[in-house]
Coordinates of C-alpha atoms in Angstrom, one line a residue:
X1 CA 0.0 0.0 0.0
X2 CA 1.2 3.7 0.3
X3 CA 1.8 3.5 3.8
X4 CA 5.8 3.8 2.9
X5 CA 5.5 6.2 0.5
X6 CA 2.9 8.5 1.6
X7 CA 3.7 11.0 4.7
X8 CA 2.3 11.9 7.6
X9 CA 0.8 15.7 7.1
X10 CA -0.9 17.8 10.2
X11 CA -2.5 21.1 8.2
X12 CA -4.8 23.8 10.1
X13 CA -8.0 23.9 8.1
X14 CA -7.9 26.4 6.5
X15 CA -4.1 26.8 6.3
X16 CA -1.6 25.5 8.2
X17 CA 0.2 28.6 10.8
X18 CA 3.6 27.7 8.9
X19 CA 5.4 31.6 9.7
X20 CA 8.0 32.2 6.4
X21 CA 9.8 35.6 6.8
X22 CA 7.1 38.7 7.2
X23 CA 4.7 37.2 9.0
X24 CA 0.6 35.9 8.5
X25 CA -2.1 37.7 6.7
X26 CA -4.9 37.3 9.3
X27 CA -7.5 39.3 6.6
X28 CA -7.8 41.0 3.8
X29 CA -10.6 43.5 2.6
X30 CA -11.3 45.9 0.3
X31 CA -13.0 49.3 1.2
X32 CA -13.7 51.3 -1.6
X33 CA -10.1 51.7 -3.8
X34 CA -8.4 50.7 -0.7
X35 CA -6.8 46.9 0.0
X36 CA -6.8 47.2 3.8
X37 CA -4.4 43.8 5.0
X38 CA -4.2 42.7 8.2
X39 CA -1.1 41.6 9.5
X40 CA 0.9 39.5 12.8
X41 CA 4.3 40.6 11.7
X42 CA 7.4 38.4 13.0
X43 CA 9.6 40.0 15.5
X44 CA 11.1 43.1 14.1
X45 CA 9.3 43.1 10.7
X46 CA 7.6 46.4 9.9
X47 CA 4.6 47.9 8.0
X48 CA 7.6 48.6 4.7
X49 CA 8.4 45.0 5.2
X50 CA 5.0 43.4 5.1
X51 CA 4.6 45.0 1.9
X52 CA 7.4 43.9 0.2
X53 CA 6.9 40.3 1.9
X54 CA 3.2 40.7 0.1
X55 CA 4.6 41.4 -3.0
X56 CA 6.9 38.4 -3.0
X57 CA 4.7 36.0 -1.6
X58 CA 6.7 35.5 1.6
X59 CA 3.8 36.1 4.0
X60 CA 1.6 32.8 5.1
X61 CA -2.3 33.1 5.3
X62 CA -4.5 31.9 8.1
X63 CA -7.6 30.6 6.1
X64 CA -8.9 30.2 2.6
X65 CA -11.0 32.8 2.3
X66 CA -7.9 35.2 2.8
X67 CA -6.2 32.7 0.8
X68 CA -8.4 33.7 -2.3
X69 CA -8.0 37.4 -1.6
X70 CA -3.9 37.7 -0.9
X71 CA -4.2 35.6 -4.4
X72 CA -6.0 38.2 -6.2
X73 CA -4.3 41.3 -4.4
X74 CA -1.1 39.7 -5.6
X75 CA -1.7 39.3 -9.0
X76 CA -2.8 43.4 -9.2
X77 CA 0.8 44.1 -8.1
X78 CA 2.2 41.8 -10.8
X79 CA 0.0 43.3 -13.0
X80 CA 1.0 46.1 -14.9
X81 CA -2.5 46.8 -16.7
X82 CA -4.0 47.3 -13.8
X83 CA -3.4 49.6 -10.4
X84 CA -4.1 47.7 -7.0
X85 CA -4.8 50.9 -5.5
X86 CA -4.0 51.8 -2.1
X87 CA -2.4 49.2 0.1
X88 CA -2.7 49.8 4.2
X89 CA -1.6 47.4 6.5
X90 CA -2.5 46.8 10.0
X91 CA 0.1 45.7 12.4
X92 CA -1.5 43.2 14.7
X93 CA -0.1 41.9 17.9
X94 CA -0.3 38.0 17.8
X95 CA -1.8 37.4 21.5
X96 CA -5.2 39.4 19.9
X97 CA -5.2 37.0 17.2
X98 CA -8.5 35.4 18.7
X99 CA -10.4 38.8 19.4
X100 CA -9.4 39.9 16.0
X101 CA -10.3 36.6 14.2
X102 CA -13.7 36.8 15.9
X103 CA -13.8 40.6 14.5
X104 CA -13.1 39.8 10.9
X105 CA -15.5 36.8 10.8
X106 CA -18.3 39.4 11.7
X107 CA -17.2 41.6 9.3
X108 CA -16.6 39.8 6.6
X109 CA -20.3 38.7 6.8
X110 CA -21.1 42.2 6.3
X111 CA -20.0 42.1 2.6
X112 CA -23.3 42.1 0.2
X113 CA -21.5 39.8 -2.0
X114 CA -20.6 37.0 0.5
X115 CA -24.3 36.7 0.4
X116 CA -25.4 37.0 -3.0
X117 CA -22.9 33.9 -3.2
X118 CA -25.3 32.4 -0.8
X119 CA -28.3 33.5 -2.4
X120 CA -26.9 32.3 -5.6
X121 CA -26.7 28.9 -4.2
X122 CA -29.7 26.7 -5.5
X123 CA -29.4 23.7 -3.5
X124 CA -28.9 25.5 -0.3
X125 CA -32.1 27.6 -1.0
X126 CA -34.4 24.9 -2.0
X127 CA -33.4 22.5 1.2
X128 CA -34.0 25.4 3.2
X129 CA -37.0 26.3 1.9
X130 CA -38.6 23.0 1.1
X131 CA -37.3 22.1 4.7
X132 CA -39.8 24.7 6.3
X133 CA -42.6 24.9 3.6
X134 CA -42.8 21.0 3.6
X135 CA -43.1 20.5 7.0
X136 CA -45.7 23.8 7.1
X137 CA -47.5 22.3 10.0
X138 CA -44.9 22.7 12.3
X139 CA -44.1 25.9 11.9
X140 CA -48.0 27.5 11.9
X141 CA -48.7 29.5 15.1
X142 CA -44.9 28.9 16.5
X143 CA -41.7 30.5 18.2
X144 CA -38.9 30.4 15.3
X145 CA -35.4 31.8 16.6
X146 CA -32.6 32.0 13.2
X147 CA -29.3 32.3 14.1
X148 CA -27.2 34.1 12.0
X149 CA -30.4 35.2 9.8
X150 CA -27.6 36.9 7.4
X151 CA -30.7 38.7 4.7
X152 CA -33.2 36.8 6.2
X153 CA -34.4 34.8 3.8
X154 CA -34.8 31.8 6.2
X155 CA -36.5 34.1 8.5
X156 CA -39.1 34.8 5.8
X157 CA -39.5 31.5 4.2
X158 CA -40.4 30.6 8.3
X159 CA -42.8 33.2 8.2
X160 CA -44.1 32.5 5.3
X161 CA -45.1 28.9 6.4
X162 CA -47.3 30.4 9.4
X163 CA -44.9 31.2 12.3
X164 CA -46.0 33.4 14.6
X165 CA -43.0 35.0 15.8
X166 CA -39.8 35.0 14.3
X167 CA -36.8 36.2 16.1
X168 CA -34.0 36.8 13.7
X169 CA -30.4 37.6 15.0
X170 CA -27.0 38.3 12.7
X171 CA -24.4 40.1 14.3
X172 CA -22.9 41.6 11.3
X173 CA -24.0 44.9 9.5
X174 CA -26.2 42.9 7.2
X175 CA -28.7 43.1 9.8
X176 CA -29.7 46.2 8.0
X177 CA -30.1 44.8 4.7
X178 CA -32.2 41.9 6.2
X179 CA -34.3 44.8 8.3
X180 CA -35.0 46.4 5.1
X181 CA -36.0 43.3 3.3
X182 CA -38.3 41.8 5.5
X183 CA -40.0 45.3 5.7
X184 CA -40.1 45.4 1.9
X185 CA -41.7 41.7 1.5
X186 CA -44.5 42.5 4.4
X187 CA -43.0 40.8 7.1
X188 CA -42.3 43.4 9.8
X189 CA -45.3 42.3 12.2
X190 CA -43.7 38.7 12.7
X191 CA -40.3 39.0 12.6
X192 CA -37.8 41.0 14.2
X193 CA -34.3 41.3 13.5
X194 CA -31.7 41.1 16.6
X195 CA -28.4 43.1 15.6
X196 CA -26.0 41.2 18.2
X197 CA -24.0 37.6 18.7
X198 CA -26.6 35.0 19.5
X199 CA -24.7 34.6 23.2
X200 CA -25.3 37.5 24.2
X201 CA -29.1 38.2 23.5
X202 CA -31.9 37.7 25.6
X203 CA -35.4 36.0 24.9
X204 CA -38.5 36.6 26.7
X205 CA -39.6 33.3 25.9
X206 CA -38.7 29.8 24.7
X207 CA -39.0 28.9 21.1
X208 CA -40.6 25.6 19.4
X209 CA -37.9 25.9 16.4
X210 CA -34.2 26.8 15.7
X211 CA -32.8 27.4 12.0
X212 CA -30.2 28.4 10.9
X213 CA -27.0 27.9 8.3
X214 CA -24.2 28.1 10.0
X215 CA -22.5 25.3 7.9
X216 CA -19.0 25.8 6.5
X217 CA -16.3 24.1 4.8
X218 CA -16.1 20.0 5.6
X219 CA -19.2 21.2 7.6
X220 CA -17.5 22.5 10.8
X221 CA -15.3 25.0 9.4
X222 CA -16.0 28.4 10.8
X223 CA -17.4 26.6 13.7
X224 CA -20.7 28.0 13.9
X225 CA -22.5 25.2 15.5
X226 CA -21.2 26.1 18.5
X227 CA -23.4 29.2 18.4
X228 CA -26.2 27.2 17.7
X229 CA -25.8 24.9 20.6
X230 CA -25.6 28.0 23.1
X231 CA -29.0 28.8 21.3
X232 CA -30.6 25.6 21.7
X233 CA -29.5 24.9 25.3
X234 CA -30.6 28.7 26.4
X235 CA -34.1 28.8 24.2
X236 CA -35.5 25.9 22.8
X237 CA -38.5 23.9 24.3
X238 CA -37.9 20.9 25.2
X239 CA -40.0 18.8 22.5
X240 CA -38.4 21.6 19.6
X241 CA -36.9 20.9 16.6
X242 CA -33.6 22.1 15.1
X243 CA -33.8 22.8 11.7
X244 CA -31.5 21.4 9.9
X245 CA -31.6 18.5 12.6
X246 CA -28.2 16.7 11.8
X247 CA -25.5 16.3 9.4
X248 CA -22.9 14.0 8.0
X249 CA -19.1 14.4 7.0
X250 CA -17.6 11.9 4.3
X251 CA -14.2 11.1 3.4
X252 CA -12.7 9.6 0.4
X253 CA -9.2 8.5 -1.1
X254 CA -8.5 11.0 -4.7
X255 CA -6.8 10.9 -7.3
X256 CA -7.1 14.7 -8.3
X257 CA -5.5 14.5 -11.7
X258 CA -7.3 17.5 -13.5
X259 CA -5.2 19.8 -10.2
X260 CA -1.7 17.5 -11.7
X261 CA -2.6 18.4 -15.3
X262 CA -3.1 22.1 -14.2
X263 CA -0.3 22.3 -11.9
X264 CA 2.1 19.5 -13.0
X265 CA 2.0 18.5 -16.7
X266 CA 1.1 22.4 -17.5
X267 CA 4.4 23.3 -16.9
X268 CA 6.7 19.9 -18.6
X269 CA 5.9 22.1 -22.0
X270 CA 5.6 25.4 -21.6
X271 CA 5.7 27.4 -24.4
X272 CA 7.9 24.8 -26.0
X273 CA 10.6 24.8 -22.5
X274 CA 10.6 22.5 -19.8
X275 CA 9.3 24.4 -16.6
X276 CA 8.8 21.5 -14.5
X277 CA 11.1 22.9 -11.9
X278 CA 9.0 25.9 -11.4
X279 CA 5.7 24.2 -11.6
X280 CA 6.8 21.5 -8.9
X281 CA 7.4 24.6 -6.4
X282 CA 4.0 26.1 -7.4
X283 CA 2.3 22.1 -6.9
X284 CA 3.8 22.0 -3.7
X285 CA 2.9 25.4 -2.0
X286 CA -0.3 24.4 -3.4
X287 CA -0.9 21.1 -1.9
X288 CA 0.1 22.7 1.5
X289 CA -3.0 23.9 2.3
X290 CA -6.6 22.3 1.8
X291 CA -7.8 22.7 -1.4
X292 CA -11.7 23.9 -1.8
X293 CA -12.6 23.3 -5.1
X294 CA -15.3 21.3 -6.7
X295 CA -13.6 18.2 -8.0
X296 CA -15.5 15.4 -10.3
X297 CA -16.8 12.4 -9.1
X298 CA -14.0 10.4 -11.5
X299 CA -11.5 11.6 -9.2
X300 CA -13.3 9.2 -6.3
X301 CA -10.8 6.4 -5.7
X302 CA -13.1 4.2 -3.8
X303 CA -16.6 4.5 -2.1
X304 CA -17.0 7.3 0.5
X305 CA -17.0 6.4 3.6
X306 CA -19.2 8.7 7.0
X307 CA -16.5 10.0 8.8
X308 CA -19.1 11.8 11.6
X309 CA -22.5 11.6 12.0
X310 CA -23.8 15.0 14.3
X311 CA -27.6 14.9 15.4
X312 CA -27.6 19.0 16.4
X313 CA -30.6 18.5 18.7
X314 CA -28.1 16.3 20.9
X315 CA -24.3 17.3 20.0
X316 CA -22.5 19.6 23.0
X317 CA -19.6 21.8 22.5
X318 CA -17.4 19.8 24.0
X319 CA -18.0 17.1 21.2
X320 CA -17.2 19.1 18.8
X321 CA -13.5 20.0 19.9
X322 CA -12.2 16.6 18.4
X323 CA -13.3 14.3 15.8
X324 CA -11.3 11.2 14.7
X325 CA -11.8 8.6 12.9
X326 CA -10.1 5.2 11.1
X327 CA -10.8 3.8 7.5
X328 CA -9.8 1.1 5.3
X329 CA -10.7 2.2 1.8
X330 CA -10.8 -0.4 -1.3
X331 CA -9.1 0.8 -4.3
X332 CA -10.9 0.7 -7.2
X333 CA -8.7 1.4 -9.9
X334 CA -4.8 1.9 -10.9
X335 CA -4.4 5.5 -10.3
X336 CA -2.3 7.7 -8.3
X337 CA -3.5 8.6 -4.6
X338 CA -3.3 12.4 -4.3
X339 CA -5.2 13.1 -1.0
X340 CA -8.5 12.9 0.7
X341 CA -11.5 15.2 0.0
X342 CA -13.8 15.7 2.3
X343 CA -17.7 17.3 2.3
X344 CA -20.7 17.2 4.5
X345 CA -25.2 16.8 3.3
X346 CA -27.7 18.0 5.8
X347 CA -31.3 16.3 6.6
X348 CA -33.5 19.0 6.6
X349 CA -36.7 15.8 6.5
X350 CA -38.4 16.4 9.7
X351 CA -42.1 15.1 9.4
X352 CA -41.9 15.6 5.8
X353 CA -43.4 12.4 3.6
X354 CA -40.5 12.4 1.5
X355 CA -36.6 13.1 2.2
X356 CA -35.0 16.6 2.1
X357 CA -31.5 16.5 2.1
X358 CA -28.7 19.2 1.2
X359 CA -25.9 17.0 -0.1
X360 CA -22.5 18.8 -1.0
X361 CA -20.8 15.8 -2.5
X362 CA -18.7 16.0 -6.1
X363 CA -21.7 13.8 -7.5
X364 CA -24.6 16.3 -6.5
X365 CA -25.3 20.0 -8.0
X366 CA -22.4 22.0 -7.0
X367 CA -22.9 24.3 -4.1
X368 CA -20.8 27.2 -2.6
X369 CA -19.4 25.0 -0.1
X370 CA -17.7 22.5 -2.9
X371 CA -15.4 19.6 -1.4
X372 CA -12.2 20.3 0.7
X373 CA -9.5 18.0 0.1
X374 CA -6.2 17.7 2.0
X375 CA -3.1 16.7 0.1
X376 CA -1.0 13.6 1.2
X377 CA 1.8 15.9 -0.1
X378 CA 3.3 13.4 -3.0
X379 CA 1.1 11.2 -5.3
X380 CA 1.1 7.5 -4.4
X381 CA 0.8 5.0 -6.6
X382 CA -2.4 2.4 -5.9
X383 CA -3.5 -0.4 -7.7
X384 CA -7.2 -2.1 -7.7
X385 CA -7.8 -4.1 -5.1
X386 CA -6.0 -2.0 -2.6
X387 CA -6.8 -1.6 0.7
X388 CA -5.6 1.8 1.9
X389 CA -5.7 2.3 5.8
X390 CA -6.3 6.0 7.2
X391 CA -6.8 7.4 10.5
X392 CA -8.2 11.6 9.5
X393 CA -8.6 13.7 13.0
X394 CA -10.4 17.0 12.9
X395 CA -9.1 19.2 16.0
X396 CA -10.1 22.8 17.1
X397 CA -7.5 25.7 16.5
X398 CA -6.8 26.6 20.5
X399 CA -6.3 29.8 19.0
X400 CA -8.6 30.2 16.7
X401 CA -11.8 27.8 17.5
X402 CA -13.2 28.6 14.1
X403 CA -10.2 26.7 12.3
X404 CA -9.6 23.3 12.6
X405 CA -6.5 21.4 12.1
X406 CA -7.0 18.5 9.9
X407 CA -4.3 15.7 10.4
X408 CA -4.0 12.4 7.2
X409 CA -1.8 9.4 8.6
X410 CA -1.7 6.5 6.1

């Protein structure tokens, strides 16, 4: 098997915290022509050096959001067709790396477009709304709390489906785009929009039903749920339901050979030269981190197997700080083994006649959340017939709880 070939690799989910000289990007956002990029510096690096560290590439990033921003801020300074604009950076000190993590999660769920992305997103809609609607009965006449309403649209599909009372709460500035919108669609006498974090608000009384999409990468990343369990402990009724009421993560061997043809065999002939050199640097700063991508179901190297299975009316926060488990996967054809991708569906049935799930695997419609996979770090050859043994563990970032570290040991 690979077992001797492959190696062990331990990778924060997002990104691993591997420090290269300048320091790590902890955000980046744009505000109007300004990039504003915020920064824990190592020891004696300054603002100047940041920058030039940017420019070169020599500065780490602590998830993949950032990831896809520092990408596209780098690329305007290469470019010289078009000006990046203003660059600020903010020199943070490492210790407030939590309070300032919690900071730009908020914020960055202020940006309109993260949630025309999610609005955009037909499969998370229609579970969502089929979830309530469907199961209309429940919801006539009751209590409905949504955590992290966002615009919301959940919010108004509950109301929609008879709830009395809807108590929607978003902590970020979007509050005032979901205000305006649930005043526009005739909604204002039921629900009412709570501008503050879900652990620090206060209820009058208990509710029948909890929604609320906090999902995130491989399911747990951002770490939401734990929100949501605050929620349930502090308002839910005793016989309520959560909506959705649990949720799956699957794992599966890869082969990923579209990301080798893009980032291996691209380069072998480039523009008639041989680049390989270059393009085995790029694969491998590449395959350091997760990769969130949608891949194709032909890049499945055996049958996916449940890695955790969460009921959210039950699961506690302590649960949820470590999730390990062991496989043996059965090749099922002569390939190379790149990695493991990951993803995560949601049962949204509840009394509903038929089921309702939100599936985010490679064979279903894509979504926003795509698959994550995590590289072994070289590609292993396998045959058919195989049996490939993996332990994957999922552990909270002590630093930042809405990471996780993913470790792979074949």
């Amino acid at each position: 098997g690979p077992g001797d070939r492959a190696r062990r690799i331990d990778m924060s989910a997002p990104a691993a915290k591997r420090r290269r000289a300048g320091g790590q990007i902890s955000s980046i956002r744009k505000e109007e022509s300004k990039w504003i990029v915020s920064v824990i510096p190592d020891e004696g690096c300054s603002a100047n050096d940041v920058r030039e560290a940017l420019s070169s590439g020599e500065l780490s990033v602590q998830d993949m959001e950032t990831t896809r921003a520092c990408t596209r801020l780098q690329f305007l300074l290469m470019s010289e067709e078009e000006d990046p604009g203003e660059i600020q950076v903010e020199i943070q000190d490492g210790q407030r790396e939590e309070t300032q993590g919690e900071d730009d999660y908020f914020r960055s769920y202020s940006d309109v477009s993260v949630h025309e992305l999610m609005l955009r997103d037909h499969p998370r809609l229609i579970a969502y709304r089929d979830g309530i609607e469907k199961n209309a009965q429940l919801f006539q006449g009751k209590i409905v709390l949504d955590v992290g309403c966002g615009t919301g649209i959940m919010s108004m599909f509950a109301a929609r489906a008879g709830a009395r009372k809807v108590y929607a709460v978003e902590a970020s500035n979007i509050y005032e785009k979901a205000e305006a919108l649930v005043r526009e669609n005739g909604f204002s006498d039921k629900i009412q929009v709570i501008h503050d974090v879900i652990e620090n608000v206060e209820l009058s009384e208990k509710v029948d039903i909890i929604i609320s999409e906090w999902m995130g990468f491989y399911l747990l990343h951002e770490s939401m749920l734990g929100s949501v369990i605050d929620a349930r402990e502090r308002f839910l009724k005793e016989d309520g339901k959560m909506v959705p009421s649990s949720g799956k993560i699957y794992i599966c061997p890869v082969a990923m050979e579209q990301f080798r043809k893009q980032n291996v065999d691209f380069w072998q002939s480039y523009y008639g030269l041989n680049f390989s050199s270059i393009g085995e640097e790029i694969m491998t700063a590449r395959m350091a981190t997760p990769f969130v991508e949608q891949i194709s179901s032909s890049e499945l190297l055996s049958k996916p197997q449940e890695f955790a299975n969460i009921d959210f009316n039950r699961i506690e926060r302590s649960q949820l700080v470590s999730l390990t488990g062991e496989f043996s996967f059965g090749i099922e054809r002569d390939s190379e083994l790149a990695g493991f991708a990951f993803w995560f569906d949601c049962d949204f049935t509840l009394d509903s006649p038929s089921p309702i799930i939100l599936d985010t695997a490679p064979s279903s419609e894509p979504t926003h959340w795509k698959q994550t996979t995590v590289f072994l770090g070289v590609f292993a050859q396998v045959q058919k017939g195989e049996q490939v043994d993996v332990k994957a563990t999922m552990l909270q970032d002590e630093m930042n709880p809405r990471h996780y570290k993913i470790s792979i040991q074949t």
